[in-house]
mmCIF file of C-alpha atoms in Angstrom:
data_model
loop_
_atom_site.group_PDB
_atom_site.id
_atom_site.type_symbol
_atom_site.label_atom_id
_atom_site.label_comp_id
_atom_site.label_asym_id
_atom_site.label_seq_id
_atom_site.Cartn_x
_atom_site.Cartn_y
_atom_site.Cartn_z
ATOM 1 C CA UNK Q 1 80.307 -11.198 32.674
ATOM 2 C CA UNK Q 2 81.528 -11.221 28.882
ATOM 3 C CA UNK Q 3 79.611 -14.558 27.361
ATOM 4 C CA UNK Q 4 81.462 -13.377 23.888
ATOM 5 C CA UNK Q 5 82.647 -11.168 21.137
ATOM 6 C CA UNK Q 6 82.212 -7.868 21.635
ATOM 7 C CA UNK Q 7 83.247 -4.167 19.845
ATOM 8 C CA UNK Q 8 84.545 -1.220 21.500
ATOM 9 C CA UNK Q 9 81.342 0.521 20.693
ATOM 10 C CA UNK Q 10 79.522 -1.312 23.274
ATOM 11 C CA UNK Q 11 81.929 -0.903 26.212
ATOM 12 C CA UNK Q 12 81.354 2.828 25.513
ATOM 13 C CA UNK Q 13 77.579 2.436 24.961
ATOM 14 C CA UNK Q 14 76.453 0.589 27.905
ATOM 15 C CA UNK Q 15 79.348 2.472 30.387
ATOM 16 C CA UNK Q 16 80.938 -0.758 30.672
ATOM 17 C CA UNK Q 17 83.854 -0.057 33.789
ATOM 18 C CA UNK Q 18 82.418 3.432 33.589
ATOM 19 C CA UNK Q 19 84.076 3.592 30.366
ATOM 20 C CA UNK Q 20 81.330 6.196 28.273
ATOM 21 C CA UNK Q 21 84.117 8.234 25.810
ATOM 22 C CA UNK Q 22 85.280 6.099 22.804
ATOM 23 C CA UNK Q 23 88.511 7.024 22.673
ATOM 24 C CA UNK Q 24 89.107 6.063 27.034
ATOM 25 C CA UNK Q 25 87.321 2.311 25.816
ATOM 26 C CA UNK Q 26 89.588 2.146 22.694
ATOM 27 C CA UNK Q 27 92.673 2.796 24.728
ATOM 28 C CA UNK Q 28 91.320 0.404 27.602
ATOM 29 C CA UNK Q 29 90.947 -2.069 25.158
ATOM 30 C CA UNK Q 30 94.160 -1.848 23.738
ATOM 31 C CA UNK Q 31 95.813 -2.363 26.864
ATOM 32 C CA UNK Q 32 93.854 -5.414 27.570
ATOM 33 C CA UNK Q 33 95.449 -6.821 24.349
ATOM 34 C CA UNK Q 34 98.904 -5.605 25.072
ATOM 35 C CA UNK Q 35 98.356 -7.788 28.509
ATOM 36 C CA UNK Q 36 96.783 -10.309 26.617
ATOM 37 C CA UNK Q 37 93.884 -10.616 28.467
ATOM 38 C CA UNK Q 38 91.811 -9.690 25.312
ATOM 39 C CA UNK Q 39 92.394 -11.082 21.379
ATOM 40 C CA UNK Q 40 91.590 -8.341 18.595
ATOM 41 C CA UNK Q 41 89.747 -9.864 15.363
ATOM 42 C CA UNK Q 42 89.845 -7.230 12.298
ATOM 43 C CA UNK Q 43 86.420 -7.904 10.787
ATOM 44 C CA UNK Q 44 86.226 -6.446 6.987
ATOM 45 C CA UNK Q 45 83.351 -4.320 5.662
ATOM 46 C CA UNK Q 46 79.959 -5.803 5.449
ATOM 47 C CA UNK Q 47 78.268 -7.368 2.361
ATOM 48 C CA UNK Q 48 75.975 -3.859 2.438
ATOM 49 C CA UNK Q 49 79.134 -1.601 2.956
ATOM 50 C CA UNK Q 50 79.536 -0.184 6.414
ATOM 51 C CA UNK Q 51 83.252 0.384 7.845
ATOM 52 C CA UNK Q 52 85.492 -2.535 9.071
ATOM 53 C CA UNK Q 53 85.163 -3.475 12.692
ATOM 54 C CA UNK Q 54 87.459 -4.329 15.472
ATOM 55 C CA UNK Q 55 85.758 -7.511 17.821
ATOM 56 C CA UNK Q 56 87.516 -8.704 20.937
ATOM 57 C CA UNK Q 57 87.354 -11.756 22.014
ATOM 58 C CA UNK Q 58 88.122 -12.895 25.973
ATOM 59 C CA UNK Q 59 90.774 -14.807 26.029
ATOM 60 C CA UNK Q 60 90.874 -18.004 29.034
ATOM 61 C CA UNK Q 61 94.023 -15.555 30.554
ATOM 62 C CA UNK Q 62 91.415 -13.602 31.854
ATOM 63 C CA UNK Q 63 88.799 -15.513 33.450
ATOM 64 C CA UNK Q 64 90.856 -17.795 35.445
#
């Protein structure tokens, strides 16, 4: 179970739903948002640079 926010980068990372390419969790995720069973937040880049970052959030949909 998802307690909270979490980037595509560690569906793909820990093989969450066997999901281990980026670009099969990307397109999983964006399917979950299109259903809206997940909520995209568009994080900017970090104080120390970095790139911006996409975090999903669970929305109530889903755990009922």
């Amino acid at each position: 179970e998802i307690t909270g926010p979490f980037a595509v980068r560690d569906v793909y990372r820990n093989h969450w739903a066997n999901l281990a390419r980026p670009e099969d969790a990307q397109t999983a995720a964006d399917s979950l948002v299109e259903l809206g069973y997940l909520r995209r937040e568009d994080r900017p880049a970090g104080i120390l640079g970095g790139r911006p970052t996409a975090i999903y959030h669970v929305s109530p949909k889903a755990v009922r």
